[in-house]
Amino acid sequence: MNNIKIHRITAGAAPYLGGAAAILLAVAIVSAPEASFAASMQGLKLWWTLVFPALLPFLILSEMLAASGIVHGFGVLLEPLMKRIFHLPGTGGWTLALGMTAGFPAGADAVMQLHKQGRISGKEAGRLASLAHYASPVTVLVVVGVAFLHNPASGYALLAIHWLAGLIAGCTSALICRRSRVQEPVPPAEVNGKKASLPKRVLRAAAEARIEDGRSFGRLLGESVSSAVQNLMVVGGYMIMFAVAINIAASMFPQLPQALAAGVLEIHLGARALSTEATGLPSFNSTGLLSTALLSAALGWSGVCGQLQALTVLKQAGVRFLAYAGSRLLHGIYAFLLTLLLWKPLLNLHTAALPATAVPGEYLPADTLSPATVWSSFPQLLGLQSLILLLLLALSGAVYVIASLRRPSA
């Protein structure tokens, strides 16, 4: 009963808190219009040159693949991994790979597609979106590693730690919520009393999802483009608003480090501020390593702005902010600790074995980022996405074999 009363009080107070915040923001903008305009232009430029071109193709691809049934076919193959390790439906396997290679807006959009199709519940949507909540490799490799840190190897090390910390955080959340059972519609896997073969189950799941959607290719393409652009406009609005909020916070609280405020509020601006303070990273001194760990934690936390972007997409699923923020905090803590442990060994890896980022030259000033620079990295990102899918399939197969070996002795 007490929990119900607290929930009602917080739900009733939410509109008033939002209205008060809007009034305070408007007053602050009016009091310093020039600084607010410059901050909003900074957020707009970052959204147009990085976020929009990096996410648009992946958002369109996500909805089209979900409608075609390919996602559900992959879900059958990834059921052992997703169910036994993360306690989530198998169809979330594609969403996990998409979030790791396209970023959290694409991951949240893919989760919402599954929820609209009735494949996952609202609670599962929140946990799956949190599991698939990652910074885009474009941000980590091209922007942070090359443009901010002037060290491509640092970008790869941050990306590896970012992915590993996210998976560990997902496993931790699964252990906390393991009492909740996966409520996934069970496809007809038996024919004449016998279990259907794996290829037949994959084809059946894809065919049923495609028939259930029923849209023609032209209609699907048009609606996918419209939905992707609409979601990206929301993302742009959040980025511009939080850029202004960061500027206001820096002016009102000069004693508060601007990098800290930016890292808490917005992932791209926070990464830029923290990277600027961490120019001595390759020397491995204590200050540089600590700054790198804070930068890695900020990428895992992803900023309040990034969390609200994902929750806006997941609004119909009823995902709670506090639970979602808690999972982001867990990701940030793991990223911080793993950076302290693994930063030097990862940077000592031979960089020649890593794929090269498709950017002109070794160093790229942050001010010269353009949509063409981001688009040139798509072949590498698509190859990276294919590699992640293969790794997930291999892990799923290993989990299935281990479970099969344990079953007779149970």
Short mmCIF file of C-alpha atoms in Angstrom, two decimals:
data_model
loop_
_atom_site.label_atom_id
_atom_site.label_comp_id
_atom_site.label_asym_id
_atom_site.label_seq_id
_atom_site.Cartn_x
_atom_site.Cartn_y
_atom_site.Cartn_z
CA MET A 1 0.00 0.00 0.00
CA ASN A 2 2.81 2.40 0.82
CA ASN A 3 4.40 1.78 -2.59
CA ILE A 4 1.08 2.50 -4.29
CA LYS A 5 0.71 5.78 -2.37
CA ILE A 6 4.27 6.84 -3.24
CA HIS A 7 3.66 6.02 -6.89
CA ARG A 8 0.46 8.09 -6.92
CA ILE A 9 2.18 11.04 -5.25
CA THR A 10 5.12 11.01 -7.68
CA ALA A 11 2.82 10.56 -10.67
CA GLY A 12 0.67 13.49 -9.56
CA ALA A 13 3.67 15.71 -8.90
CA ALA A 14 5.37 14.96 -12.23
CA PRO A 15 3.36 17.50 -14.31
CA TYR A 16 4.03 20.27 -11.77
CA LEU A 17 7.75 19.49 -11.68
CA GLY A 18 7.89 19.54 -15.48
CA GLY A 19 6.03 22.85 -15.60
CA ALA A 20 8.31 24.39 -13.00
CA ALA A 21 11.39 23.23 -14.89
CA ALA A 22 10.03 24.71 -18.11
CA ILE A 23 9.38 28.07 -16.43
CA LEU A 24 12.88 28.16 -14.92
CA LEU A 25 14.42 27.29 -18.28
CA ALA A 26 12.46 30.04 -20.02
CA VAL A 27 13.51 32.62 -17.40
CA ALA A 28 17.16 31.60 -17.73
CA ILE A 29 17.03 31.85 -21.54
CA VAL A 30 15.46 35.32 -21.40
CA SER A 31 18.09 36.49 -18.92
CA ALA A 32 20.98 35.36 -21.17
CA PRO A 33 19.65 35.17 -24.75
CA GLU A 34 22.98 35.40 -26.58
CA ALA A 35 24.65 32.58 -24.62
CA SER A 36 21.51 30.45 -24.93
CA PHE A 37 21.39 31.00 -28.69
CA ALA A 38 25.06 30.00 -29.05
CA ALA A 39 24.47 26.86 -26.98
CA SER A 40 21.40 25.91 -29.01
CA MET A 41 23.36 26.34 -32.24
CA GLN A 42 26.06 24.06 -30.85
CA GLY A 43 23.46 21.37 -30.11
CA LEU A 44 21.85 21.83 -33.51
CA LYS A 45 25.18 21.50 -35.33
CA LEU A 46 26.09 18.36 -33.41
CA TRP A 47 22.70 16.81 -34.19
CA TRP A 48 22.81 17.68 -37.90
CA THR A 49 26.43 16.70 -38.55
CA LEU A 50 26.56 13.54 -36.41
CA VAL A 51 23.33 12.14 -35.00
CA PHE A 52 20.96 12.60 -37.95
CA PRO A 53 23.14 11.06 -40.70
CA ALA A 54 24.44 8.33 -38.39
CA LEU A 55 21.04 7.07 -37.22
CA LEU A 56 18.67 7.66 -40.15
CA PRO A 57 19.62 4.56 -42.19
CA PHE A 58 19.63 2.30 -39.14
CA LEU A 59 16.19 3.46 -37.97
CA ILE A 60 14.74 2.84 -41.41
CA LEU A 61 16.46 -0.54 -41.64
CA SER A 62 15.25 -1.55 -38.19
CA GLU A 63 11.55 -1.08 -38.97
CA MET A 64 11.81 -2.71 -42.38
CA LEU A 65 13.60 -5.79 -41.01
CA ALA A 66 11.08 -6.12 -38.18
CA ALA A 67 8.21 -6.02 -40.69
CA SER A 68 9.90 -8.50 -43.04
CA GLY A 69 10.23 -11.14 -40.32
CA ILE A 70 14.01 -11.42 -40.48
CA VAL A 71 14.28 -10.18 -36.90
CA HIS A 72 11.97 -12.93 -35.70
CA GLY A 73 13.93 -15.56 -37.61
CA PHE A 74 17.09 -14.43 -35.85
CA GLY A 75 15.13 -14.54 -32.60
CA VAL A 76 14.64 -18.28 -32.93
CA LEU A 77 18.40 -18.76 -33.29
CA LEU A 78 19.16 -16.45 -30.37
CA GLU A 79 16.56 -17.86 -27.97
CA PRO A 80 19.06 -19.86 -25.85
CA LEU A 81 21.26 -16.81 -25.25
CA MET A 82 18.51 -14.28 -24.64
CA LYS A 83 16.33 -16.52 -22.47
CA ARG A 84 18.93 -18.29 -20.36
CA ILE A 85 21.41 -15.44 -19.89
CA PHE A 86 19.29 -12.28 -20.06
CA HIS A 87 15.84 -13.79 -19.30
CA LEU A 88 14.35 -12.02 -22.33
CA PRO A 89 12.57 -13.22 -25.49
CA GLY A 90 14.75 -14.48 -28.31
CA THR A 91 13.56 -11.79 -30.71
CA GLY A 92 15.51 -9.30 -28.64
CA GLY A 93 18.79 -10.69 -30.00
CA TRP A 94 18.59 -8.60 -33.15
CA THR A 95 17.70 -5.55 -31.06
CA LEU A 96 20.83 -6.08 -28.96
CA ALA A 97 23.03 -6.21 -32.06
CA LEU A 98 21.30 -3.14 -33.49
CA GLY A 99 21.77 -1.12 -30.32
CA MET A 100 25.45 -2.03 -30.15
CA THR A 101 26.11 -0.89 -33.73
CA ALA A 102 23.61 1.95 -34.26
CA GLY A 103 23.13 3.43 -30.79
CA PHE A 104 20.34 3.66 -28.24
CA PRO A 105 17.73 5.55 -30.33
CA ALA A 106 17.78 2.77 -32.92
CA GLY A 107 17.73 0.11 -30.19
CA ALA A 108 14.75 1.72 -28.43
CA ASP A 109 12.89 2.05 -31.73
CA ALA A 110 13.45 -1.65 -32.51
CA VAL A 111 12.20 -2.60 -29.04
CA MET A 112 9.07 -0.52 -29.60
CA GLN A 113 8.44 -2.30 -32.89
CA LEU A 114 8.45 -5.65 -31.07
CA HIS A 115 6.15 -4.28 -28.37
CA LYS A 116 3.66 -3.01 -30.94
CA GLN A 117 3.63 -6.47 -32.52
CA GLY A 118 2.83 -8.03 -29.14
CA ARG A 119 6.09 -9.98 -29.00
CA ILE A 120 7.21 -8.53 -25.66
CA SER A 121 5.47 -7.07 -22.63
CA GLY A 122 5.97 -3.58 -21.27
CA LYS A 123 8.31 -4.80 -18.52
CA GLU A 124 10.35 -6.80 -21.02
CA ALA A 125 10.48 -3.76 -23.31
CA GLY A 126 12.10 -1.71 -20.55
CA ARG A 127 14.71 -4.36 -19.75
CA LEU A 128 15.44 -5.08 -23.42
CA ALA A 129 15.78 -1.38 -24.27
CA SER A 130 18.16 -0.97 -21.34
CA LEU A 131 20.21 -3.95 -22.54
CA ALA A 132 20.38 -2.47 -26.06
CA HIS A 133 21.23 1.04 -24.82
CA TYR A 134 24.70 1.81 -26.18
CA ALA A 135 26.46 4.82 -27.59
CA SER A 136 26.83 4.68 -31.36
CA PRO A 137 30.24 3.42 -32.59
CA VAL A 138 30.31 6.56 -34.76
CA THR A 139 30.32 8.61 -31.57
CA VAL A 140 32.93 6.50 -29.79
CA LEU A 141 35.31 5.79 -32.70
CA VAL A 142 35.05 8.81 -35.00
CA VAL A 143 34.03 11.62 -32.65
CA VAL A 144 35.63 10.67 -29.33
CA GLY A 145 38.61 8.60 -30.47
CA VAL A 146 39.67 10.47 -33.61
CA ALA A 147 38.22 13.98 -33.29
CA PHE A 148 38.45 14.55 -29.52
CA LEU A 149 41.30 12.36 -28.29
CA HIS A 150 43.30 12.33 -31.56
CA ASN A 151 44.02 8.67 -30.92
CA PRO A 152 42.02 6.03 -32.88
CA ALA A 153 43.28 3.24 -30.59
CA SER A 154 41.64 5.02 -27.65
CA GLY A 155 38.31 4.92 -29.48
CA TYR A 156 38.53 1.17 -30.00
CA ALA A 157 39.49 0.60 -26.36
CA LEU A 158 36.57 2.73 -25.15
CA LEU A 159 34.17 0.92 -27.47
CA ALA A 160 35.28 -2.52 -26.28
CA ILE A 161 34.91 -1.49 -22.63
CA HIS A 162 31.55 0.15 -23.40
CA TRP A 163 30.16 -3.04 -24.94
CA LEU A 164 31.57 -5.33 -22.24
CA ALA A 165 30.25 -3.15 -19.42
CA GLY A 166 26.81 -3.06 -21.03
CA LEU A 167 26.62 -6.85 -21.33
CA ILE A 168 27.75 -7.30 -17.72
CA ALA A 169 25.15 -4.77 -16.59
CA GLY A 170 22.52 -6.70 -18.57
CA CYS A 171 23.53 -9.95 -16.87
CA THR A 172 23.34 -8.24 -13.48
CA SER A 173 19.86 -6.91 -14.21
CA ALA A 174 18.79 -10.38 -15.34
CA LEU A 175 20.00 -11.88 -12.06
CA ILE A 176 18.07 -9.24 -10.12
CA CYS A 177 14.89 -9.84 -12.15
CA ARG A 178 15.27 -13.60 -12.67
CA ARG A 179 12.07 -14.35 -10.79
CA SER A 180 10.06 -12.77 -13.59
CA ARG A 181 9.26 -15.25 -16.33
CA VAL A 182 9.53 -14.48 -20.02
CA GLN A 183 6.02 -14.05 -21.44
CA GLU A 184 6.67 -14.71 -25.10
CA PRO A 185 4.11 -16.13 -27.54
CA VAL A 186 5.11 -19.70 -28.26
CA PRO A 187 5.10 -20.50 -32.00
CA PRO A 188 3.75 -23.84 -33.16
CA ALA A 189 7.06 -25.74 -32.97
CA GLU A 190 5.60 -29.22 -33.09
CA VAL A 191 4.25 -31.03 -36.10
CA ASN A 192 2.45 -34.35 -35.58
CA GLY A 193 3.80 -34.58 -32.05
CA LYS A 194 7.41 -34.01 -33.13
CA LYS A 195 9.45 -30.90 -32.65
CA ALA A 196 10.08 -29.06 -35.90
CA SER A 197 13.66 -28.72 -37.12
CA LEU A 198 15.54 -25.50 -36.50
CA PRO A 199 15.45 -24.27 -40.15
CA LYS A 200 11.69 -24.84 -40.29
CA ARG A 201 11.17 -22.95 -37.04
CA VAL A 202 13.24 -20.01 -38.34
CA LEU A 203 11.32 -19.86 -41.63
CA ARG A 204 7.98 -20.25 -39.87
CA ALA A 205 8.70 -17.40 -37.43
CA ALA A 206 9.78 -15.10 -40.26
CA ALA A 207 6.76 -15.99 -42.42
CA GLU A 208 4.26 -15.49 -39.61
CA ALA A 209 5.69 -12.08 -38.72
CA ARG A 210 5.66 -11.00 -42.36
CA ILE A 211 2.04 -12.10 -42.81
CA GLU A 212 1.02 -10.42 -39.56
CA ASP A 213 2.49 -7.09 -40.71
CA GLY A 214 0.93 -7.26 -44.17
CA ARG A 215 2.24 -3.95 -45.55
CA SER A 216 3.43 -3.64 -49.12
CA PHE A 217 7.04 -2.66 -49.78
CA GLY A 218 6.14 0.87 -50.90
CA ARG A 219 3.97 1.54 -47.87
CA LEU A 220 6.55 0.00 -45.54
CA LEU A 221 9.36 2.13 -46.96
CA GLY A 222 7.33 5.34 -46.73
CA GLU A 223 6.20 4.71 -43.17
CA SER A 224 9.70 3.67 -42.11
CA VAL A 225 11.23 6.88 -43.46
CA SER A 226 8.48 9.01 -41.89
CA SER A 227 8.84 7.31 -38.50
CA ALA A 228 12.65 7.57 -38.56
CA VAL A 229 12.63 11.28 -39.39
CA GLN A 230 10.00 11.98 -36.73
CA ASN A 231 12.02 10.16 -34.06
CA LEU A 232 15.19 12.00 -35.07
CA MET A 233 13.42 15.35 -34.84
CA VAL A 234 12.55 14.48 -31.23
CA VAL A 235 16.18 13.56 -30.61
CA GLY A 236 17.28 16.90 -32.07
CA GLY A 237 14.90 18.81 -29.86
CA TYR A 238 16.25 17.10 -26.77
CA MET A 239 19.85 17.79 -27.77
CA ILE A 240 19.20 21.49 -28.37
CA MET A 241 17.28 21.86 -25.10
CA PHE A 242 19.96 20.13 -23.05
CA ALA A 243 22.74 22.10 -24.73
CA VAL A 244 21.04 25.24 -23.43
CA ALA A 245 20.52 23.63 -20.01
CA ILE A 246 24.22 22.78 -19.74
CA ASN A 247 25.16 26.35 -20.60
CA ILE A 248 22.75 27.72 -18.01
CA ALA A 249 24.04 25.32 -15.35
CA ALA A 250 27.62 26.40 -16.06
CA SER A 251 26.71 30.08 -15.73
CA MET A 252 24.62 29.66 -12.58
CA PHE A 253 27.09 27.35 -10.81
CA PRO A 254 30.59 28.41 -11.93
CA GLN A 255 32.17 26.32 -9.16
CA LEU A 256 30.67 23.17 -10.71
CA PRO A 257 32.96 21.63 -13.37
CA GLN A 258 31.29 22.08 -16.75
CA ALA A 259 32.56 18.69 -17.92
CA LEU A 260 30.77 17.00 -15.01
CA ALA A 261 27.49 18.77 -15.72
CA ALA A 262 27.74 18.03 -19.43
CA GLY A 263 28.55 14.37 -18.78
CA VAL A 264 25.54 13.95 -16.53
CA LEU A 265 23.11 15.71 -18.87
CA GLU A 266 24.11 14.97 -22.52
CA ILE A 267 26.37 12.26 -23.92
CA HIS A 268 27.86 14.05 -26.94
CA LEU A 269 28.57 17.37 -25.25
CA GLY A 270 29.73 15.53 -22.14
CA ALA A 271 32.15 13.39 -24.14
CA ARG A 272 33.56 16.51 -25.75
CA ALA A 273 34.09 18.27 -22.42
CA LEU A 274 35.62 15.23 -20.72
CA SER A 275 37.84 14.48 -23.72
CA THR A 276 39.15 18.04 -23.69
CA GLU A 277 40.21 17.61 -20.08
CA ALA A 278 41.84 14.24 -20.84
CA THR A 279 44.40 15.31 -23.44
CA GLY A 280 47.18 13.49 -21.58
CA LEU A 281 45.52 10.06 -21.75
CA PRO A 282 48.25 8.10 -23.58
CA SER A 283 50.79 8.88 -20.84
CA PHE A 284 48.87 6.63 -18.40
CA ASN A 285 49.40 8.99 -15.50
CA SER A 286 46.87 8.90 -12.69
CA THR A 287 45.05 12.06 -13.81
CA GLY A 288 44.73 10.88 -17.40
CA LEU A 289 43.51 7.42 -16.43
CA LEU A 290 40.94 8.86 -14.05
CA SER A 291 39.69 11.24 -16.74
CA THR A 292 39.42 8.34 -19.17
CA ALA A 293 37.47 6.30 -16.63
CA LEU A 294 35.08 9.22 -16.11
CA LEU A 295 34.68 9.55 -19.88
CA SER A 296 33.92 5.84 -20.14
CA ALA A 297 31.42 6.10 -17.29
CA ALA A 298 29.72 9.04 -19.00
CA LEU A 299 29.34 6.99 -22.19
CA GLY A 300 27.74 4.18 -20.18
CA TRP A 301 25.46 6.59 -18.31
CA SER A 302 24.59 8.22 -21.69
CA GLY A 303 23.24 11.37 -20.08
CA VAL A 304 19.76 12.26 -18.90
CA CYS A 305 19.10 13.54 -22.42
CA GLY A 306 19.83 10.15 -23.98
CA GLN A 307 17.67 8.37 -21.42
CA LEU A 308 14.75 10.69 -22.08
CA GLN A 309 15.16 10.16 -25.82
CA ALA A 310 14.82 6.41 -25.37
CA LEU A 311 11.93 6.75 -22.92
CA THR A 312 10.07 9.02 -25.33
CA VAL A 313 10.19 6.26 -27.94
CA LEU A 314 9.14 3.70 -25.29
CA LYS A 315 6.31 5.82 -23.88
CA GLN A 316 3.55 3.45 -24.99
CA ALA A 317 5.29 0.56 -23.21
CA GLY A 318 5.10 2.39 -19.87
CA VAL A 319 8.81 2.18 -19.05
CA ARG A 320 9.71 3.91 -15.77
CA PHE A 321 12.45 6.53 -15.66
CA LEU A 322 13.96 5.50 -12.30
CA ALA A 323 14.37 1.86 -13.31
CA TYR A 324 15.87 2.86 -16.63
CA ALA A 325 18.23 5.37 -15.02
CA GLY A 326 19.29 2.72 -12.51
CA SER A 327 20.38 0.39 -15.29
CA ARG A 328 22.27 3.24 -16.96
CA LEU A 329 24.02 4.00 -13.68
CA LEU A 330 25.01 0.34 -13.38
CA HIS A 331 26.44 0.44 -16.92
CA GLY A 332 28.43 3.56 -16.04
CA ILE A 333 29.86 2.03 -12.85
CA TYR A 334 30.98 -1.11 -14.67
CA ALA A 335 32.52 0.99 -17.45
CA PHE A 336 34.42 3.07 -14.90
CA LEU A 337 35.85 0.00 -13.15
CA LEU A 338 36.69 -1.86 -16.36
CA THR A 339 38.51 1.20 -17.71
CA LEU A 340 40.72 1.30 -14.65
CA LEU A 341 41.51 -2.40 -15.08
CA LEU A 342 41.73 -2.84 -18.85
CA TRP A 343 42.72 0.52 -20.32
CA LYS A 344 46.45 -0.05 -20.61
CA PRO A 345 46.21 -3.68 -21.86
CA LEU A 346 43.69 -2.68 -24.53
CA LEU A 347 45.79 0.20 -25.79
CA ASN A 348 48.81 -2.10 -25.98
CA LEU A 349 47.04 -4.28 -28.54
CA HIS A 350 48.48 -4.03 -32.03
CA THR A 351 46.30 -1.41 -33.74
CA ALA A 352 47.08 -2.85 -37.15
CA ALA A 353 44.75 -5.76 -36.39
CA LEU A 354 41.84 -3.36 -35.89
CA PRO A 355 39.72 -2.10 -38.78
CA ALA A 356 40.54 1.45 -39.78
CA THR A 357 37.95 4.14 -39.34
CA ALA A 358 36.90 5.70 -42.60
CA VAL A 359 37.97 9.26 -41.89
CA PRO A 360 40.25 11.52 -43.90
CA GLY A 361 43.63 11.43 -42.19
CA GLU A 362 44.72 10.21 -38.80
CA TYR A 363 43.52 13.24 -36.87
CA LEU A 364 40.25 15.02 -37.47
CA PRO A 365 39.43 18.30 -35.72
CA ALA A 366 36.03 18.18 -34.06
CA ASP A 367 34.88 21.34 -35.83
CA THR A 368 35.34 19.73 -39.27
CA LEU A 369 32.89 16.87 -38.68
CA SER A 370 30.34 16.67 -41.48
CA PRO A 371 27.57 14.28 -42.56
CA ALA A 372 29.86 13.03 -45.35
CA THR A 373 32.43 12.00 -42.73
CA VAL A 374 29.82 9.98 -40.84
CA TRP A 375 28.35 8.39 -43.97
CA SER A 376 31.80 7.25 -45.09
CA SER A 377 32.01 5.01 -42.00
CA PHE A 378 28.86 2.99 -42.83
CA PRO A 379 30.61 0.06 -44.58
CA GLN A 380 32.70 -0.53 -41.46
CA LEU A 381 29.64 -0.22 -39.21
CA LEU A 382 27.64 -2.72 -41.29
CA GLY A 383 30.57 -5.13 -41.19
CA LEU A 384 30.79 -4.62 -37.44
CA GLN A 385 27.08 -5.34 -37.09
CA SER A 386 27.45 -8.59 -39.05
CA LEU A 387 30.37 -9.61 -36.84
CA ILE A 388 28.36 -8.93 -33.68
CA LEU A 389 25.44 -11.00 -34.99
CA LEU A 390 27.78 -13.89 -35.73
CA LEU A 391 29.29 -13.65 -32.23
CA LEU A 392 25.82 -13.60 -30.65
CA LEU A 393 24.80 -16.62 -32.72
CA ALA A 394 27.97 -18.45 -31.62
CA LEU A 395 27.28 -17.60 -27.97
CA SER A 396 23.68 -18.75 -28.36
CA GLY A 397 24.86 -22.05 -29.83
CA ALA A 398 27.32 -22.52 -26.98
CA VAL A 399 24.61 -21.84 -24.39
CA TYR A 400 22.32 -24.34 -26.12
CA VAL A 401 25.02 -27.05 -26.16
CA ILE A 402 25.87 -26.50 -22.48
CA ALA A 403 22.18 -26.66 -21.54
CA SER A 404 21.74 -29.85 -23.56
CA LEU A 405 24.71 -31.49 -21.82
CA ARG A 406 23.35 -30.58 -18.41
CA ARG A 407 19.79 -31.72 -19.09
CA PRO A 408 20.31 -35.51 -18.78
CA SER A 409 21.99 -35.21 -15.39
CA ALA A 410 19.24 -32.99 -14.04
#
